Short mmCIF file of C-alpha atoms in Angstrom, two decimals:
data_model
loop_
_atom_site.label_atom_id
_atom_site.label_comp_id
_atom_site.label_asym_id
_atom_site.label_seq_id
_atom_site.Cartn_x
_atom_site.Cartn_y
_atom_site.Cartn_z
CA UNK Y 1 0.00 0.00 0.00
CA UNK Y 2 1.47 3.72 -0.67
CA UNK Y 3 2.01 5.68 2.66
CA UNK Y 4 -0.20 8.74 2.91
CA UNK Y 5 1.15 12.18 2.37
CA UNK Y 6 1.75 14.19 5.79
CA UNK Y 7 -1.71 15.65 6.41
CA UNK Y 8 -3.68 13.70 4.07
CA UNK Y 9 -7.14 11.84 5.59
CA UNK Y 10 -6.44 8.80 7.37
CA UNK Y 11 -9.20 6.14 6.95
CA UNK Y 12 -9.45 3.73 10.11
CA UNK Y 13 -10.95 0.35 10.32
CA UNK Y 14 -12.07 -0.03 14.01
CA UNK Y 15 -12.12 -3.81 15.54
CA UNK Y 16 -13.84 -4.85 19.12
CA UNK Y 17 -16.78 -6.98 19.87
CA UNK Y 18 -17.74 -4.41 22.12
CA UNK Y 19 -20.28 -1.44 20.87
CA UNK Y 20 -19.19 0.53 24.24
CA UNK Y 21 -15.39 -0.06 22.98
CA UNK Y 22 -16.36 0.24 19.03
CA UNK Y 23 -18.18 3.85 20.06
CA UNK Y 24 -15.67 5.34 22.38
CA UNK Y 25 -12.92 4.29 19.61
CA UNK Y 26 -14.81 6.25 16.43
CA UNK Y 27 -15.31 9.52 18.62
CA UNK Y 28 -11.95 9.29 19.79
CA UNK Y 29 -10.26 9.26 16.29
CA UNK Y 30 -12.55 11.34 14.73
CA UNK Y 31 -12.17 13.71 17.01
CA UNK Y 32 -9.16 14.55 15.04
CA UNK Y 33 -10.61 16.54 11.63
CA UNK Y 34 -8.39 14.56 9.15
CA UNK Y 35 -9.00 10.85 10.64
CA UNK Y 36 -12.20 9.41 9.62
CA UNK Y 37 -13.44 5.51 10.99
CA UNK Y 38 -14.75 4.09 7.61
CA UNK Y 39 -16.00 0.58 9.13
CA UNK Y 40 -16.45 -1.06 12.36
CA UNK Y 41 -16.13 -4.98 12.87
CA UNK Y 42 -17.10 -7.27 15.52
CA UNK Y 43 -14.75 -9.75 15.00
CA UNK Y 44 -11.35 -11.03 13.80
CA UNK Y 45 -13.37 -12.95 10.72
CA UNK Y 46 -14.94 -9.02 9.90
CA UNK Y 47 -12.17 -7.70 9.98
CA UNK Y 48 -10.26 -9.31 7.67
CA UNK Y 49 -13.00 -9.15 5.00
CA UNK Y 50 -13.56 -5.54 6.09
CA UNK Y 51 -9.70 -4.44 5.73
CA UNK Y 52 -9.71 -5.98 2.05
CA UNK Y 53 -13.04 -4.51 1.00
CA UNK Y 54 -12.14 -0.66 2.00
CA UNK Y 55 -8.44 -0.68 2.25
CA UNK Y 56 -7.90 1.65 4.91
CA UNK Y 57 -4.79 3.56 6.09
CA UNK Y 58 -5.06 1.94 9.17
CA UNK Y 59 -6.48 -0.60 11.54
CA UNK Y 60 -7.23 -0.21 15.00
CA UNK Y 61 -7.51 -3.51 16.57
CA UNK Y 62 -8.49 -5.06 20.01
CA UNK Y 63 -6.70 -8.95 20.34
CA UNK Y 64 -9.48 -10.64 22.10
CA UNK Y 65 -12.21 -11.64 19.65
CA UNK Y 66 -14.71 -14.03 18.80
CA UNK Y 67 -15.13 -16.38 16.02
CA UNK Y 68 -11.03 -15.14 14.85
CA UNK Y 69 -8.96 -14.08 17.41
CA UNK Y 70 -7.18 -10.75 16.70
CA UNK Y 71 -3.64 -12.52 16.23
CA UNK Y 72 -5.24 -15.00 13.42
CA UNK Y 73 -6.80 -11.56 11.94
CA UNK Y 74 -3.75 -9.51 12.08
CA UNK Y 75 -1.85 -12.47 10.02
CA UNK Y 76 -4.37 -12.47 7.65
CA UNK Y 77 -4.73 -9.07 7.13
CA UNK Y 78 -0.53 -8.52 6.70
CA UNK Y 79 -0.93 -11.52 4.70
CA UNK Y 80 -3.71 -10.36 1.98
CA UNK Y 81 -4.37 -6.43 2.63
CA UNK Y 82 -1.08 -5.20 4.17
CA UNK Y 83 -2.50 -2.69 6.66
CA UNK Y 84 -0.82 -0.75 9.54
CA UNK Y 85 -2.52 -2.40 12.70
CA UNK Y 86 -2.40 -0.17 16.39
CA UNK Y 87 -3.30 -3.26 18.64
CA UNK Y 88 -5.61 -1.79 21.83
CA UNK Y 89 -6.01 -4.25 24.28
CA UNK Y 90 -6.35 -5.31 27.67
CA UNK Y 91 -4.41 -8.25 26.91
CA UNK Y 92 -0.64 -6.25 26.05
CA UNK Y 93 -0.17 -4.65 29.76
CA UNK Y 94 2.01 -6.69 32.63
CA UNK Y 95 1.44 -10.00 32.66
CA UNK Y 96 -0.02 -10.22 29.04
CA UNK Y 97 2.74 -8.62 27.36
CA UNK Y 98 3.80 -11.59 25.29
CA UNK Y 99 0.47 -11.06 23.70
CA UNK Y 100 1.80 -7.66 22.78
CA UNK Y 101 4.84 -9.52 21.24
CA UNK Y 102 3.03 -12.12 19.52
CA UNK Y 103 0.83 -9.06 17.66
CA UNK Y 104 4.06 -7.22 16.77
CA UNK Y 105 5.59 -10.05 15.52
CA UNK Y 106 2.30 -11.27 13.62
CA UNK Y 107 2.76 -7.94 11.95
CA UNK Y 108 0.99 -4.84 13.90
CA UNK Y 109 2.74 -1.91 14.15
CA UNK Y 110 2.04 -0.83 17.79
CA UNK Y 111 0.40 -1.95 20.72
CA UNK Y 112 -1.38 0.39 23.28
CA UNK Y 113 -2.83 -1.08 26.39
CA UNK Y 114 -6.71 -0.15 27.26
CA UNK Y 115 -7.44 1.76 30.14
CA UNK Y 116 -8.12 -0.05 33.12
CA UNK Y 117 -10.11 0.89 36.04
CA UNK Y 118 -6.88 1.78 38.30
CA UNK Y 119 -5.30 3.74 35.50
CA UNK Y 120 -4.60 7.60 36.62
CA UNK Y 121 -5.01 9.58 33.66
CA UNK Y 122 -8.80 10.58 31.86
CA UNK Y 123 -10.09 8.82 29.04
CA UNK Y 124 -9.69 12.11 26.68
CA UNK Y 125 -5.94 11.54 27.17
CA UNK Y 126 -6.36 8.04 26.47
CA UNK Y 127 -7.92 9.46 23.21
CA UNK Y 128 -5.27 11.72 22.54
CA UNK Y 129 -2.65 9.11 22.71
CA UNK Y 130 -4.80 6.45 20.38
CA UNK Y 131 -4.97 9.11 18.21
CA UNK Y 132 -0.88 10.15 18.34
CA UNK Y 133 -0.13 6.32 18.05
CA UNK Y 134 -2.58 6.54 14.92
CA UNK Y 135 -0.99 9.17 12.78
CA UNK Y 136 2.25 7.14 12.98
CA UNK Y 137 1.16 3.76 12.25
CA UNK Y 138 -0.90 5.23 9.49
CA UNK Y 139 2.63 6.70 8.35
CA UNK Y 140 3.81 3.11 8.07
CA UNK Y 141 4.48 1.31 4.95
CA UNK Y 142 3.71 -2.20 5.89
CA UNK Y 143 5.02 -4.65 3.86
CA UNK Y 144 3.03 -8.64 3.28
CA UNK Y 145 3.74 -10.74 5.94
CA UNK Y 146 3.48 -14.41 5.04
CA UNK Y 147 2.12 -15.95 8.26
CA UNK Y 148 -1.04 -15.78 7.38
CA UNK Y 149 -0.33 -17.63 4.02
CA UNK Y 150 1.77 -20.28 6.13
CA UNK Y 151 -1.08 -20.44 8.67
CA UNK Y 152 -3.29 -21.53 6.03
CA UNK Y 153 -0.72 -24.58 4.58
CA UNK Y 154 -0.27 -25.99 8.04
CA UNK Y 155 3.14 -23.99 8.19
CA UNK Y 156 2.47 -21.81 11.13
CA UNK Y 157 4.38 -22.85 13.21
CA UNK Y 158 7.72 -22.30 11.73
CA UNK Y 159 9.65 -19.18 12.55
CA UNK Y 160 8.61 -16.51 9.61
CA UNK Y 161 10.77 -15.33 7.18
CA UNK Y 162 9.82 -12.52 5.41
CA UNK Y 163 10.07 -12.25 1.50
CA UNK Y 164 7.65 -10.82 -1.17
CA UNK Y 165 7.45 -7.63 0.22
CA UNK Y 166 5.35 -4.62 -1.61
CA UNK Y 167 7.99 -1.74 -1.45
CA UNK Y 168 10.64 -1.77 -4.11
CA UNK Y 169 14.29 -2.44 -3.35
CA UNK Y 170 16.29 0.94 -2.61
CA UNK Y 171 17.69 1.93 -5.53
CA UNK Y 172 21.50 1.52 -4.18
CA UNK Y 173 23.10 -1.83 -5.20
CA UNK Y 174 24.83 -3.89 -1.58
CA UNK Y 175 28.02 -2.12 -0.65
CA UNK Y 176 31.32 -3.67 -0.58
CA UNK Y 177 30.78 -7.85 -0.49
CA UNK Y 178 31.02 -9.42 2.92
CA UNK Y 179 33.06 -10.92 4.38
CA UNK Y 180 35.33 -7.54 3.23
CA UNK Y 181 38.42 -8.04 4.79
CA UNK Y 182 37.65 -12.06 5.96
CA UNK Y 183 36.50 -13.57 8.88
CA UNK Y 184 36.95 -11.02 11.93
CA UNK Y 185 38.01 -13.61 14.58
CA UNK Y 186 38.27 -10.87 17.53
CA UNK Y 187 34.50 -10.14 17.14
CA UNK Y 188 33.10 -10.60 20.99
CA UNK Y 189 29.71 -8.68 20.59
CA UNK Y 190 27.35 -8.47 17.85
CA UNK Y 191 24.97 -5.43 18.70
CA UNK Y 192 21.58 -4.98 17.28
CA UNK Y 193 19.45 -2.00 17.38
CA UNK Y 194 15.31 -1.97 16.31
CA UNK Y 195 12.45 -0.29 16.69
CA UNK Y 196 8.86 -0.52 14.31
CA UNK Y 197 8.77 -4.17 12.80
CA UNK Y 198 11.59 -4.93 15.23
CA UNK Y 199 10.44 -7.69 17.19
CA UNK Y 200 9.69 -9.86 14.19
CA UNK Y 201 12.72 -9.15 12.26
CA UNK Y 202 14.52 -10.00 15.80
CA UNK Y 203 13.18 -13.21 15.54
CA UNK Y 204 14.10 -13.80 11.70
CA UNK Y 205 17.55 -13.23 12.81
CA UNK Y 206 18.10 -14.29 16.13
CA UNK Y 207 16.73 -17.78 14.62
CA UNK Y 208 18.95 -18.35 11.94
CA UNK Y 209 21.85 -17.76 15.05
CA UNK Y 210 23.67 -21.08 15.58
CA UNK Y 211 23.03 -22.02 19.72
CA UNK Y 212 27.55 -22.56 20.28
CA UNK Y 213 27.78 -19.11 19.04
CA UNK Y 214 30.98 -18.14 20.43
CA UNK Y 215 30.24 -13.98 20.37
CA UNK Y 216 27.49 -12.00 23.40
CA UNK Y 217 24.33 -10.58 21.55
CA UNK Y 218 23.27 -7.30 22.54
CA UNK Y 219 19.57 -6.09 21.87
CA UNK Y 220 18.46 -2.60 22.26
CA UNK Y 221 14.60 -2.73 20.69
CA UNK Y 222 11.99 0.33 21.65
CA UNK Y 223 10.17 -0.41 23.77
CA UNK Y 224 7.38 0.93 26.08
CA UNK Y 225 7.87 0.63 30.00
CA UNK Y 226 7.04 -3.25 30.51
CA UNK Y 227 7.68 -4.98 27.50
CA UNK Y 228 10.84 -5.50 27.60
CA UNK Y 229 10.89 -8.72 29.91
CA UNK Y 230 8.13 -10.24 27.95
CA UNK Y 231 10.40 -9.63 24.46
CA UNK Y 232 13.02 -11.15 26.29
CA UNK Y 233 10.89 -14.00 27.81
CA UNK Y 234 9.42 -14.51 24.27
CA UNK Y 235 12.41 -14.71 22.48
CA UNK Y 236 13.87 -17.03 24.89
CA UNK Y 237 11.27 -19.74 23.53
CA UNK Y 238 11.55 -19.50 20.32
CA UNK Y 239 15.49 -19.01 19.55
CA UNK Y 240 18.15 -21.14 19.94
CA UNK Y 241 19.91 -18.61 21.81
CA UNK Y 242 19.64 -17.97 26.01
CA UNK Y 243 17.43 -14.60 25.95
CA UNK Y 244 17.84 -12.27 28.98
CA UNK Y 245 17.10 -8.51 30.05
CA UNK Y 246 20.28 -6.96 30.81
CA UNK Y 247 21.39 -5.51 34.38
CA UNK Y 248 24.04 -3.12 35.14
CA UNK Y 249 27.58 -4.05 36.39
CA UNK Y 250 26.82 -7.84 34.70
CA UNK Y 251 28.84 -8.89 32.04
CA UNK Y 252 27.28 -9.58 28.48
CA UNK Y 253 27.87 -13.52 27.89
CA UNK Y 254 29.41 -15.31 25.04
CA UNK Y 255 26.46 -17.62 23.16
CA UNK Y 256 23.56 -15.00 24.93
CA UNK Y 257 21.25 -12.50 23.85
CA UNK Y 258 21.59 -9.56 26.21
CA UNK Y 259 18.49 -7.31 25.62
CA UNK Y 260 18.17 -3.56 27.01
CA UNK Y 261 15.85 -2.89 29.32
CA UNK Y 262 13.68 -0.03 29.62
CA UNK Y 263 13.27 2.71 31.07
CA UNK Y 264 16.86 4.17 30.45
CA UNK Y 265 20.07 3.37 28.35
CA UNK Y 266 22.52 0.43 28.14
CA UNK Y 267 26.34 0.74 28.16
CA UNK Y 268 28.95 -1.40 27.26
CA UNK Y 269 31.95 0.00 29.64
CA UNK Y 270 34.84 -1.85 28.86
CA UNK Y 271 36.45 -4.53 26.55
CA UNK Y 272 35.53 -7.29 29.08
CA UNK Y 273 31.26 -6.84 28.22
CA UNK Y 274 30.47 -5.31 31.48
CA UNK Y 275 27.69 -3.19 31.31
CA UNK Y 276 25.88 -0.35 32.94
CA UNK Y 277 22.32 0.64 33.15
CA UNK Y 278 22.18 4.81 32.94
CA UNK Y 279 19.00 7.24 33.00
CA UNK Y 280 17.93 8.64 29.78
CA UNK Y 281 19.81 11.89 28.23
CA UNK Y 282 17.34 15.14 29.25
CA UNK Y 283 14.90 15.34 26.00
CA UNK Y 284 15.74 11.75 24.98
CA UNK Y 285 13.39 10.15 22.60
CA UNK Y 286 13.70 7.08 22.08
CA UNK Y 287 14.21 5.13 25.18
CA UNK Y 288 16.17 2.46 25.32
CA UNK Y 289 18.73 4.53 23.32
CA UNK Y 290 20.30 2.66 20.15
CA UNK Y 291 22.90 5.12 19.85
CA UNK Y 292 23.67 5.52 23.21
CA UNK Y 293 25.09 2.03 23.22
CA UNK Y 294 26.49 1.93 19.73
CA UNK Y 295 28.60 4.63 21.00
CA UNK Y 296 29.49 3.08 24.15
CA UNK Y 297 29.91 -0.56 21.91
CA UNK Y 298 32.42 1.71 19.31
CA UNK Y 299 34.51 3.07 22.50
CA UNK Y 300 34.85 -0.16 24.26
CA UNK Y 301 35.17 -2.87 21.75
CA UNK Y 302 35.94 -0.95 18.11
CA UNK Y 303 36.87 -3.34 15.38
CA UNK Y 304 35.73 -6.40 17.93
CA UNK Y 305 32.28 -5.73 17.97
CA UNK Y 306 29.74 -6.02 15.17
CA UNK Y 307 26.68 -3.59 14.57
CA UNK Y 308 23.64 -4.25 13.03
CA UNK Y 309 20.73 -1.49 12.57
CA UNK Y 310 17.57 -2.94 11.25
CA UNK Y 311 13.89 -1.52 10.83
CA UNK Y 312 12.36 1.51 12.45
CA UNK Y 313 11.38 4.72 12.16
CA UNK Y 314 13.31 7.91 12.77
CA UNK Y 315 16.95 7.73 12.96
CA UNK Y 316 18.03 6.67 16.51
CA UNK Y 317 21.06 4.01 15.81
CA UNK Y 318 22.45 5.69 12.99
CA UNK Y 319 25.16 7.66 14.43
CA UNK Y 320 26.00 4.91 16.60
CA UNK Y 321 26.33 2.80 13.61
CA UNK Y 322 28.92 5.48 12.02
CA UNK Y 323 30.27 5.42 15.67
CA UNK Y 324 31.07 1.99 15.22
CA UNK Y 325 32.30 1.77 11.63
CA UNK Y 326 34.28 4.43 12.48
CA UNK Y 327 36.30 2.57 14.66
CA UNK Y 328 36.58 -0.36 12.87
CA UNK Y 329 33.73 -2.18 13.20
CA UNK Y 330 31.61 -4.19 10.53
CA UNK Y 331 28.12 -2.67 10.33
CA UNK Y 332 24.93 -4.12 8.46
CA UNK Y 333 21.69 -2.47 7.64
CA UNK Y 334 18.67 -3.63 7.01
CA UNK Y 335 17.26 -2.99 3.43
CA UNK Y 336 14.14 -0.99 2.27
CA UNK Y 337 12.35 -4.38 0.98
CA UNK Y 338 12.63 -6.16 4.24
CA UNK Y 339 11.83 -3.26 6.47
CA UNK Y 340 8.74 -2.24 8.04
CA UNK Y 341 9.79 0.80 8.14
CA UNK Y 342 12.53 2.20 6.28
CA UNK Y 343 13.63 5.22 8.55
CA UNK Y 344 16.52 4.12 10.54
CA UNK Y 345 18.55 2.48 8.65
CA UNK Y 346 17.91 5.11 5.56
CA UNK Y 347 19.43 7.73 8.06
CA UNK Y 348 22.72 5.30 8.76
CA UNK Y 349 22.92 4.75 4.89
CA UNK Y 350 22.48 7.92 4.13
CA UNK Y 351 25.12 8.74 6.81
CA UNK Y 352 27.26 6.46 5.16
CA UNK Y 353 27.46 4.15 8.46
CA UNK Y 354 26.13 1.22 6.70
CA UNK Y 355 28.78 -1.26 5.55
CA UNK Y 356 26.59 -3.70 4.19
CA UNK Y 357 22.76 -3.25 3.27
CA UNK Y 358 21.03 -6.90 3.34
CA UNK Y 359 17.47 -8.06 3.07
CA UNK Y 360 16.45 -9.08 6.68
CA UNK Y 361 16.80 -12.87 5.84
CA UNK Y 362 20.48 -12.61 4.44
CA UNK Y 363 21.49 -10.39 7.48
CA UNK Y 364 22.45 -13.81 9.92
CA UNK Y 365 24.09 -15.62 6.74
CA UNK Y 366 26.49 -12.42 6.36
CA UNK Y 367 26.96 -12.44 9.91
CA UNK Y 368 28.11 -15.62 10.71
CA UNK Y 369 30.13 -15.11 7.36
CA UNK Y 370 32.10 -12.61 9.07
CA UNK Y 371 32.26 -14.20 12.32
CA UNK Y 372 34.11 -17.01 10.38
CA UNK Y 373 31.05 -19.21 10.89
CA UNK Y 374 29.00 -21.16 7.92
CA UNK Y 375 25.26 -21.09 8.94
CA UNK Y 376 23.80 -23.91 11.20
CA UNK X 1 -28.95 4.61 33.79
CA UNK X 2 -27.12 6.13 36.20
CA UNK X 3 -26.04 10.51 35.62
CA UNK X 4 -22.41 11.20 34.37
CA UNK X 5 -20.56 11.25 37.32
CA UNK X 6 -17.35 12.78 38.63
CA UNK X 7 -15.51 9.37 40.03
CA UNK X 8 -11.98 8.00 40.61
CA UNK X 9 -9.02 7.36 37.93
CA UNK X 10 -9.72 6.95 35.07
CA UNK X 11 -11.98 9.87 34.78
CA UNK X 12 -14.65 9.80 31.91
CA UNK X 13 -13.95 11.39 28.90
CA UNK X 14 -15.31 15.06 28.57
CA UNK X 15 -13.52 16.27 25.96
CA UNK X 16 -15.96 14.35 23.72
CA UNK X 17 -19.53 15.80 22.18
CA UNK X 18 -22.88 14.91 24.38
CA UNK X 19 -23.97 13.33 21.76
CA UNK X 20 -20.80 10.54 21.98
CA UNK X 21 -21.51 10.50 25.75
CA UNK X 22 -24.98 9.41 25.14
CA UNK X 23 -24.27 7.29 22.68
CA UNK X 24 -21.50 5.59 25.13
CA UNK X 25 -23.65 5.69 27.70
CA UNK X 26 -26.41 4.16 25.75
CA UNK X 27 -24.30 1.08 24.39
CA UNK X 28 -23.17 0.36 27.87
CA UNK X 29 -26.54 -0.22 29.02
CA UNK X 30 -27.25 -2.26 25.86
CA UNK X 31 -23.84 -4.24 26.91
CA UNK X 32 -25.18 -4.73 30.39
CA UNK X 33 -28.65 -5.94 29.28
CA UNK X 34 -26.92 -8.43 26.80
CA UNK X 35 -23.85 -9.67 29.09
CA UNK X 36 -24.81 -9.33 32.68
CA UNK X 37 -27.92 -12.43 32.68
CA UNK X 38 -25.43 -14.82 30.84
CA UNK X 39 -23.30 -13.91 33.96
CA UNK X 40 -25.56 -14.51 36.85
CA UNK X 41 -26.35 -17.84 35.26
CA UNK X 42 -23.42 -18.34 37.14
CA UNK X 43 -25.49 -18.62 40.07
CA UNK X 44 -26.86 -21.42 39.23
CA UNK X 45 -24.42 -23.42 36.77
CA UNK X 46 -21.34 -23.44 35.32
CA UNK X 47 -19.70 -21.05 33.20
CA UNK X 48 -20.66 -21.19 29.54
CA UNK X 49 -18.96 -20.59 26.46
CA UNK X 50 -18.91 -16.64 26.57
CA UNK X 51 -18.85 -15.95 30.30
CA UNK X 52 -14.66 -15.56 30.10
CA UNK X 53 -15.43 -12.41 27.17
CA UNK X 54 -18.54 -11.09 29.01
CA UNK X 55 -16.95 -10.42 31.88
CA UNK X 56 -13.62 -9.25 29.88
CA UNK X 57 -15.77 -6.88 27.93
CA UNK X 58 -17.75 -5.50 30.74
CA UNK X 59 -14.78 -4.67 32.55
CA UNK X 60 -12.89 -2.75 30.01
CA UNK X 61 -16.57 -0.96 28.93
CA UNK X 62 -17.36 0.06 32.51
CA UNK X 63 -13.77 2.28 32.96
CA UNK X 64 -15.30 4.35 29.53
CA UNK X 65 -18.77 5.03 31.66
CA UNK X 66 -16.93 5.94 34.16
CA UNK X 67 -17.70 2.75 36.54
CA UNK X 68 -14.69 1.84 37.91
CA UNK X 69 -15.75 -0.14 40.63
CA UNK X 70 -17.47 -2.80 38.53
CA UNK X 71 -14.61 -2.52 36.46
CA UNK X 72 -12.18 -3.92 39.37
CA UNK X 73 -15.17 -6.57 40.18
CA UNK X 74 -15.52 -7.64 36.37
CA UNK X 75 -11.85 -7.85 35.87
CA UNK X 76 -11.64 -10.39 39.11
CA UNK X 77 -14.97 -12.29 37.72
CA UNK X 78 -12.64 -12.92 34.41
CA UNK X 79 -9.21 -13.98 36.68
CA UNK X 80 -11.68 -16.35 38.21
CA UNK X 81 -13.38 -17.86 35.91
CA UNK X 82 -10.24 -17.98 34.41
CA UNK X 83 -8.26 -20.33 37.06
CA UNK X 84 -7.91 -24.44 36.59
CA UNK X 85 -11.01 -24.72 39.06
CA UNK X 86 -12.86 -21.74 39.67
CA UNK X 87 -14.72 -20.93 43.00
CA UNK X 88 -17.79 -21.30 42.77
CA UNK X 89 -18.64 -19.57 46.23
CA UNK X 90 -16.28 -16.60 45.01
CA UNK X 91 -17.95 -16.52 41.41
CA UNK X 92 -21.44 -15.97 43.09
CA UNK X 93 -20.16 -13.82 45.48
CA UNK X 94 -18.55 -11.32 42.31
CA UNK X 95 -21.47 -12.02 39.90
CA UNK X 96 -24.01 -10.86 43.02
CA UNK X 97 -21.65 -7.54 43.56
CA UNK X 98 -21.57 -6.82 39.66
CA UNK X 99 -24.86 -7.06 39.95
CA UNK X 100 -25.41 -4.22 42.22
CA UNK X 101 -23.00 -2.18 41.07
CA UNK X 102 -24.82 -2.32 37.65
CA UNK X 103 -28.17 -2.13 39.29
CA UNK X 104 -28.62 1.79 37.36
CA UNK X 105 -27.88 0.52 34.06
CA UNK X 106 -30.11 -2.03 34.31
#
């Protein structure tokens, strides 16, 4: 689908079996003068037939529905009508966040939590947010998602892989061939940075990472307050990989996936992985920080550490990345195909801090190229 | 049905036209009239197919209407009907306090 122009209408799909939840969603978009609701369904099976028929800009989705549940309707819809889905649920806060996962990784774009009944703020806040959350997933050019198609051959339960996407390639051949200068044999971290699309295209690539992998992972993904252990919890069951949530003054461990945790920024202090937990810089964005620890990766480790930057928007990770090449370091970037949203690895390309610009599912091939290793 | 009120976190929405107040207000009651007699079945058998989502959905409708106290009693309904082997003495006990907490929409 084509991404709308800033300020054009934004056409919205709304999805709950409840009328009280299907009401209070259409006034709270349309509150907004340029975001119309164009069709309500009542459940996941609507929904999908609903999404195809009008072809919104966006869909705004609750996960717990009758006759198809909202994950089976999001992998249909990224599967047949590639749509930007905002999941709104009661099912994505604390204890439910690996629902949140399992909708990001099924292809929605965002998650935002329903209001419960011990929640501080009003509902016209609530509203405000929804609709904030809106305008960017409606900015979002989704690309087909073949769960859905897998689902339907018996296949779903294999890890996805993503292919056949709707955006044409950038127009930029691959830089230089990798491995560039051979197998880097001193590599001790590989650090990853992702935000939109991130948790899915984690899971493409932390997948296809062999289990004796002799180098630490390091995951910064953004993420709302919360979700970060259930990432980590639901990453640890599907790859072959140990998953964890980093904590300061530990040490990042060979054959592990260290992922940031929330709420601040993740350091890598010295050559020997230790690491360090530190608040957010004043006016900080994007929290945890992918450049913050790109930088801190470049001082502590340079040539010995890899750095890969894949989908999300805005450009947090790109200086990092340039950080890193800078000091020797190989550096990947996702591609435009492959990415959900082409934003921050465009600004490290254009920044010139990409090394190597793959397609998501050649990104843990190159790696293990470099690292010396042929894939499992 | 039961005046707007002024009540605890979260506080209804006000930003919104009266006429999207009513019209919340109005599908509540419709919600309550539909969902609330499958739940006091409960009372006198065992859950049925939809009693998991009725509660669910009552409890995330009532924080809109600005009922937050049926919210926190519809929420528990769900955990409990939700456990290996619900109580049966605690279900009755939450459907009968749902139950007059929703007594104005009713």
């Amino acid at each position: 689908m084509s991404v709308p122009a800033q300020g054009s209408p934004v056409t919205v799909v709304v999805v709950d079996d409840s009328a009280v939840q299907r009401r209070f969603l259409r006034a709270a978009v349309e509150a907004e003068k340029d975001f119309t609701v164009v069709g309500e369904a009542r459940n996941g099976k609507e929904a999908v037939a609903l999404v195809a028929r009008l072809r919104p800009t966006a869909v705004l989705m609750d996960l717990d529905l009758p006759v198809m549940s909202g994950i089976e309707a999001i992998e249909r819809i990224m599967s047949g009508s590639p749509t930007p889905i905002l999941v709104y649920s009661a099912f994505v806060a604390g204890t439910n966040s690996e629902n949140a996962l399992q909708a990001l990784a099924a292809g929605a774009v965002d998650v935002l939590a329903k209001p419960g009944p011990d929640d501080t703020g009003s509902l016209d806040e609530y509203a405000a947010a929804l609709r904030r959350k809106l305008r960017v997933a409606a900015r979002v050019r989704v690309i087909t998602h073949p769960r859905g198609r897998l689902r339907g051959s018996g296949m779903s339960g294999e890890t996805p892989s993503l292919g056949g996407g709707i955006r044409r390639p950038l127009s930029a051949p691959p830089l230089e061939p990798l491995p560039a200068d051979g197998p880097r044999d001193a590599v001790k971290l590989v650090a990853i940075g992702a935000s939109t699309g991130g948790p899915q295209a984690l899971l493409t690539l932390l997948s296809a990472l062999p289990a004796d992998l002799c180098q630490a992972v390091l995951v910064v993904q953004h993420m709302a307050e919360g979700f970060i252990p259930g990432l980590a919890s639901w990453l640890d069951g599907l790859v072959p990989l140990p998953v964890v949530v980093g904590e300061s003054g530990r040490r990042l461990v060979p054959g592990s996936v260290t992922i940031a945790p929330s709420g601040g920024n993740l350091l890598v202090q010295d050559n020997r992985l230790r690491v360090l937990c530190t608040p957010p810089e004043p006016g900080q964005f994007h929290i945890p920080g992918i450049d913050a620890t790109f930088e801190s990766v470049a001082r502590a480790l340079g040539p010995d550490a890899l750095g890969i930057l894949l989908t999300g928007m805005g450009r947090d990770g790109a200086a990092g990345l340039l950080a890193m090449r800078e000091r020797g370091a190989t550096t990947i970037g996702q591609d435009e195909a492959t990415s959900a949203v082409y934003g921050m690895p465009a600004a490290a390309f254009a920044l010139g801090a990409v090394e190597h610009q793959l397609p998501l599912p050649e990104i843990a091939p190159a790696l293990l190229a470099a690292l010396g290793r042929a894939l499992a | 049905m039961p005046d707007a009120q002024d009540v605890t976190s979260p506080r209804p929405p006000r930003t919104l036209p009266p006429e999207a107040i009513a019209g919340l207000r109005e599908a509540f009651a419709g919600e309550v009239a539909s969902r609330l007699p499958r739940l006091q079945e409960l009372l006198d058998g065992a859950p049925g197919p939809d009693s998991v989502r009725d509660a669910h959905a009552l409890g995330s409708s009532a924080v809109v209407v600005g009922e937050p106290d049926a919210s926190r009693t519809a929420r528990a309904l769900e955990a409990e009907l939700g456990a290996d082997v619900p109580d049966r003495e605690r279900l009755a006990v939450l459907v009968r306090t749902l139950t007059d907490q929703l007594q104005g929409w009713t």
